Protein backbone atom coordinates (compact mmCIF):
# COMPACT_ATOMS: atom_id res chain seq x y z
CA UNK A 1 32.58 19.82 -40.96
CA UNK A 2 33.43 16.31 -39.79
CA UNK A 3 34.73 17.52 -36.56
CA UNK A 4 31.73 19.79 -35.99
CA UNK A 5 29.38 16.78 -36.68
CA UNK A 6 31.29 14.68 -34.12
CA UNK A 7 31.08 17.39 -31.48
CA UNK A 8 27.28 17.56 -32.08
CA UNK A 9 26.76 13.79 -31.87
CA UNK A 10 28.60 13.71 -28.69
CA UNK A 11 26.89 16.67 -27.27
CA UNK A 12 23.54 15.25 -28.15
CA UNK A 13 24.30 11.98 -26.62
CA UNK A 14 25.67 13.33 -23.52
CA UNK A 15 22.50 15.59 -22.98
CA UNK A 16 20.22 12.65 -23.65
CA UNK A 17 22.19 10.73 -20.97
CA UNK A 18 22.04 13.54 -18.41
CA UNK A 19 18.33 13.91 -19.05
CA UNK A 20 17.67 10.22 -18.52
CA UNK A 21 19.74 10.32 -15.32
CA UNK A 22 18.02 13.11 -13.77
CA UNK A 23 14.44 11.38 -14.65
CA UNK A 24 15.37 8.15 -13.24
CA UNK A 25 16.72 9.98 -10.15
CA UNK A 26 13.00 10.70 -9.49
CA UNK A 27 12.67 7.04 -8.90
CA UNK A 28 15.46 6.31 -6.54
CA UNK A 29 15.06 5.50 -2.91
CA UNK A 30 17.99 7.24 -1.57
CA UNK A 31 17.01 10.82 -0.40
CA UNK A 32 19.21 13.24 1.52
CA UNK A 33 16.10 14.57 3.44
CA UNK A 34 13.30 11.90 3.02
CA UNK A 35 10.67 13.82 4.73
CA UNK A 36 11.12 16.90 2.36
CA UNK A 37 10.13 14.66 -0.60
CA UNK A 38 6.69 13.82 0.87
CA UNK A 39 4.08 16.20 0.21
CA UNK A 40 1.69 16.49 3.14
CA UNK A 41 -1.77 16.81 2.34
CA UNK A 42 -4.23 19.18 3.98
CA UNK A 43 -5.75 17.40 6.86
CA UNK A 44 -9.47 17.16 6.14
CA UNK A 45 -10.75 15.39 9.24
CA UNK A 46 -9.24 14.07 12.70
CA UNK A 47 -9.03 10.70 11.49
CA UNK A 48 -6.28 11.53 8.96
CA UNK A 49 -3.12 9.32 9.45
CA UNK A 50 -0.22 10.46 7.13
CA UNK A 51 3.66 9.76 7.03
CA UNK A 52 5.68 10.00 10.41
CA UNK A 53 6.77 13.70 11.14
CA UNK A 54 9.59 12.51 13.39
CA UNK A 55 12.86 13.33 11.32
CA UNK A 56 14.58 10.31 13.09
CA UNK A 57 11.89 7.91 11.61
CA UNK A 58 13.49 5.44 9.04
CA UNK A 59 12.92 6.02 5.39
CA UNK A 60 11.00 2.49 5.33
CA UNK A 61 8.20 3.93 7.15
CA UNK A 62 7.45 6.21 4.36
CA UNK A 63 6.30 4.06 1.75
CA UNK A 64 5.80 0.35 1.14
CA UNK A 65 5.01 -2.09 4.17
CA UNK A 66 6.43 0.05 6.85
CA UNK A 67 3.90 2.64 6.16
CA UNK A 68 0.87 0.65 6.92
CA UNK A 69 0.48 1.64 10.45
CA UNK A 70 0.26 5.20 9.57
CA UNK A 71 -2.24 4.70 7.08
CA UNK A 72 -5.89 6.13 7.87
CA UNK A 73 -8.46 3.41 8.40
CA UNK A 74 -11.57 5.27 8.02
CA UNK A 75 -12.83 6.74 4.71
CA UNK A 76 -15.03 9.95 5.43
CA UNK A 77 -17.18 12.14 3.31
CA UNK A 78 -14.41 14.75 2.96
CA UNK A 79 -12.16 12.18 1.39
CA UNK A 80 -14.90 11.03 -1.12
CA UNK A 81 -15.51 14.64 -2.26
CA UNK A 82 -11.86 14.90 -2.76
CA UNK A 83 -11.62 11.71 -4.67
CA UNK A 84 -14.65 12.78 -6.97
CA UNK A 85 -13.20 16.27 -7.44
CA UNK A 86 -12.92 17.39 -10.97
CA UNK A 87 -9.33 18.47 -10.30
CA UNK A 88 -8.32 14.85 -9.19
CA UNK A 89 -6.39 14.31 -12.47
CA UNK A 90 -4.22 17.26 -12.08
CA UNK A 91 -3.69 16.47 -8.34
CA UNK A 92 -2.66 12.77 -9.27
CA UNK A 93 -0.28 14.00 -11.82
CA UNK A 94 1.24 16.63 -9.73
CA UNK A 95 2.01 14.05 -6.91
CA UNK A 96 3.10 11.38 -9.25
CA UNK A 97 6.73 11.55 -8.36
CA UNK A 98 5.75 11.16 -4.65
CA UNK A 99 4.20 7.91 -5.07
CA UNK A 100 5.19 5.25 -2.54
CA UNK A 101 4.55 2.74 -5.38
CA UNK A 102 7.44 4.46 -7.35
CA UNK A 103 9.72 4.62 -4.55
CA UNK A 104 9.01 0.91 -3.68
CA UNK A 105 10.03 -0.23 -7.14
CA UNK A 106 12.47 2.53 -7.91
CA UNK A 107 15.38 0.24 -7.98
CA UNK A 108 13.89 -2.00 -10.32
CA UNK A 109 12.83 0.76 -12.36
CA UNK A 110 16.18 2.69 -12.39
CA UNK A 111 18.11 -0.67 -13.35
CA UNK A 112 15.53 -1.36 -16.49
CA UNK A 113 16.00 2.27 -17.58
CA UNK A 114 19.65 2.21 -17.32
CA UNK A 115 19.88 -1.00 -19.26
CA UNK A 116 17.62 0.52 -21.87
CA UNK A 117 19.75 3.61 -22.19
CA UNK A 118 22.94 1.57 -22.43
CA UNK A 119 21.58 -0.35 -25.19
CA UNK A 120 20.25 2.83 -26.88
CA UNK A 121 23.42 4.67 -26.59
CA UNK A 122 25.68 1.62 -27.81
CA UNK A 123 23.52 1.01 -30.94
CA UNK A 124 23.85 4.87 -31.76
CA UNK A 125 27.61 4.60 -31.45
CA UNK A 126 28.06 1.47 -33.45
CA UNK A 127 25.19 1.38 -35.79
CA UNK A 128 24.69 5.00 -36.65
CA UNK A 129 21.38 6.92 -36.36
CA UNK A 130 18.62 8.66 -38.41
CA UNK A 131 17.89 12.21 -37.59
CA UNK A 132 14.66 14.04 -37.98
CA UNK A 133 15.35 14.99 -41.64
CA UNK A 134 15.80 11.28 -42.53
CA UNK A 135 19.59 11.55 -43.19
CA UNK A 136 21.30 8.36 -41.91
CA UNK A 137 24.84 9.21 -39.78
CA UNK A 138 27.49 6.73 -39.91
CA UNK A 139 28.40 5.16 -36.65
CA UNK A 140 31.15 6.61 -34.37
CA UNK A 141 32.71 3.28 -33.74
CA UNK A 142 33.50 1.33 -36.84
CA UNK A 143 35.07 -2.05 -35.97
CA UNK A 144 34.34 -5.88 -36.44
CA UNK A 145 33.67 -6.56 -32.74
CA UNK A 146 31.40 -3.48 -32.44
CA UNK A 147 27.90 -4.81 -33.49
CA UNK A 148 24.55 -3.66 -32.36
CA UNK A 149 22.83 -5.63 -29.68
CA UNK A 150 19.00 -6.29 -29.15
CA UNK A 151 16.39 -8.99 -28.95
CA UNK A 152 13.92 -10.13 -31.54
CA UNK A 153 10.30 -8.66 -31.13
CA UNK A 154 8.64 -12.00 -31.93
CA UNK A 155 9.26 -13.26 -28.43
CA UNK A 156 7.63 -10.28 -26.85
CA UNK A 157 4.75 -10.49 -29.42
CA UNK A 158 4.11 -14.00 -28.69
CA UNK A 159 4.28 -14.00 -24.67
CA UNK A 160 2.27 -10.66 -24.45
CA UNK A 161 -1.10 -12.03 -24.53
CA UNK A 162 -0.09 -14.97 -22.13
CA UNK A 163 1.54 -12.46 -19.85
CA UNK A 164 -1.45 -10.26 -19.96
CA UNK A 165 -3.92 -12.89 -18.91
CA UNK A 166 -1.46 -13.91 -16.09
CA UNK A 167 -1.29 -10.71 -14.75
CA UNK A 168 -4.97 -10.40 -14.72
CA UNK A 169 -5.79 -13.48 -13.12
CA UNK A 170 -3.27 -12.99 -10.17
CA UNK A 171 -4.66 -9.49 -9.68
CA UNK A 172 -8.05 -10.84 -9.48
CA UNK A 173 -7.21 -13.59 -7.28
CA UNK A 174 -5.26 -11.25 -4.92
CA UNK A 175 -8.22 -8.92 -4.74
CA UNK A 176 -10.64 -11.83 -4.16
CA UNK A 177 -8.45 -12.86 -1.36
CA UNK A 178 -8.54 -9.48 0.18
CA UNK A 179 -12.17 -9.00 -0.21
CA UNK A 180 -12.93 -12.40 1.30
CA UNK A 181 -10.68 -11.64 4.46
CA UNK A 182 -12.57 -8.37 4.88
CA UNK A 183 -15.99 -10.06 4.79
CA UNK A 184 -14.63 -12.41 7.35
CA UNK A 185 -13.62 -9.87 9.64
CA UNK A 186 -16.74 -8.15 9.18
CA UNK A 187 -18.67 -11.21 10.24
CA UNK A 188 -16.31 -11.77 13.19
CA UNK A 189 -17.44 -8.14 14.50
CA UNK A 190 -21.00 -8.87 13.73
CA UNK A 191 -20.88 -12.15 15.73
CA UNK A 192 -19.12 -10.63 18.84
CA UNK A 193 -21.90 -7.96 18.90
CA UNK A 194 -24.66 -10.90 18.63
CA UNK A 195 -22.90 -12.60 21.48
CA UNK A 196 -22.92 -9.50 23.75
CA UNK A 197 -26.55 -8.68 22.76
CA UNK A 198 -27.79 -12.27 23.55
CA UNK A 199 -26.02 -12.29 26.88
CA UNK A 200 -27.55 -9.05 27.83
CA UNK A 201 -30.99 -10.07 26.59
CA UNK A 202 -31.01 -13.66 28.07
CA UNK A 203 -28.98 -13.46 31.32
CA UNK A 204 -30.55 -12.23 34.46
CA UNK A 205 -33.97 -10.73 33.29
CA UNK A 206 -36.20 -10.49 36.01
CA UNK A 207 -39.79 -12.01 35.05
CA UNK A 208 -42.54 -11.53 37.53
CA UNK A 209 -44.16 -14.96 38.62
CA UNK A 210 -47.69 -13.43 37.50
CA UNK A 211 -46.73 -12.57 34.06
CA UNK A 212 -47.69 -14.52 31.02
CA UNK A 213 -44.00 -14.68 29.74
CA UNK A 214 -42.67 -15.95 33.26
CA UNK A 215 -41.23 -19.46 32.81
CA UNK A 216 -42.49 -22.56 34.76
CA UNK A 217 -39.39 -22.61 37.14
CA UNK A 218 -38.26 -19.01 38.27
CA UNK A 219 -34.52 -19.33 39.17
CA UNK A 220 -33.10 -17.68 42.08
CA UNK A 221 -32.99 -13.80 41.33
CA UNK A 222 -29.68 -12.52 40.33
CA UNK A 223 -28.44 -9.51 41.94
CA UNK A 224 -28.31 -6.41 39.57
CA UNK A 225 -24.75 -5.47 40.43
CA UNK A 226 -23.69 -9.06 39.94
CA UNK A 227 -25.36 -9.23 36.68
CA UNK A 228 -23.97 -5.96 35.57
CA UNK A 229 -20.40 -7.09 36.40
CA UNK A 230 -20.64 -10.48 34.69
CA UNK A 231 -21.93 -8.74 31.42
CA UNK A 232 -19.26 -6.55 31.55
CA UNK A 233 -16.85 -9.40 31.73
CA UNK A 234 -18.42 -10.85 28.77
CA UNK A 235 -17.98 -7.78 26.73
CA UNK A 236 -14.45 -7.18 28.12
CA UNK A 237 -13.61 -10.78 27.03
CA UNK A 238 -14.99 -10.52 23.39
CA UNK A 239 -13.01 -7.42 23.04
CA UNK A 240 -9.70 -9.06 24.23
CA UNK A 241 -10.65 -11.99 21.77
CA UNK A 242 -11.15 -9.78 18.87
CA UNK A 243 -8.12 -7.47 19.93
CA UNK A 244 -5.83 -10.51 20.18
CA UNK A 245 -6.85 -11.69 16.60
CA UNK A 246 -6.08 -8.38 15.23
CA UNK A 247 -2.83 -8.68 16.85
CA UNK A 248 -2.08 -12.23 15.38
CA UNK A 249 -2.91 -10.92 11.99
CA UNK A 250 -0.54 -7.87 12.27
CA UNK A 251 3.32 -7.85 12.09
CA UNK A 252 5.06 -8.11 15.56
CA UNK A 253 6.75 -4.70 15.27
CA UNK A 254 3.66 -2.90 14.28
CA UNK A 255 1.06 -3.62 16.71
CA UNK A 256 2.92 -5.52 19.82
CA UNK A 257 3.31 -2.39 22.08
CA UNK A 258 -0.17 -1.20 21.68
CA UNK A 259 -1.66 -4.48 22.08
CA UNK A 260 0.15 -5.08 25.35
CA UNK A 261 -0.68 -1.44 26.54
CA UNK A 262 -4.40 -1.82 26.00
CA UNK A 263 -4.63 -5.31 27.52
CA UNK A 264 -2.99 -4.03 30.80
CA UNK A 265 -5.13 -0.99 30.82
CA UNK A 266 -8.34 -3.16 30.55
CA UNK A 267 -7.54 -6.51 32.09
CA UNK A 268 -6.36 -7.29 35.58
CA UNK A 269 -3.17 -9.18 36.31
CA UNK A 270 -4.89 -12.26 36.91
CA UNK A 271 -6.77 -12.21 33.99
């Protein structure tokens, strides 16, 4: 009976460890085929941007900071319908293990889970355990040096409210900074549009001397072709300013090549 109990205990411990290892493997960032683990969603519009389809692309481009250049920048009506669907909970649960957040923090989650499993297994071996029937079983390792390990719960109970408030404040501050940057970028776009509209409205408008809106001193008439060319230059330089600002706010390896190609395609070598 004693040997049967020992065998049962070791079998149960081995089963739990194997199950825990397979569960933690879902959080690991090492994949034999990284693209096979990405569930490609259906393309609902021509504006969709997803993970790279090139097999030679590094795994760092599939999630985290490296995936920024593949993200879709426009939220269309089709995405909104999908987001508000009654099946969104099932879809979110079914794609939980493919989340880029989990892969991004997979090493930390795996390390924390490993420590927790080790502490649990060690305490079972040296302190015994109580089964579902309420029967307490003796420890498998009985020695003076084999003692249970753990931390008092008082520390976590005391620090939990402060830690929760800190996380809330940091999250709110991060979102406020992002929202403020988005508003400033929107103002920048609006101001550049206003600049082009004012240039078009005020530069080179022809007013006949006999009209009531004619100024007291009529400047020399501007050639329409020259006016069109100069207004085009204003629009071009305004675009170059905004495009350069976007490049300045983006990582060099994400936007440098596209930035140079766009400038060369629109600006002359002298410009």
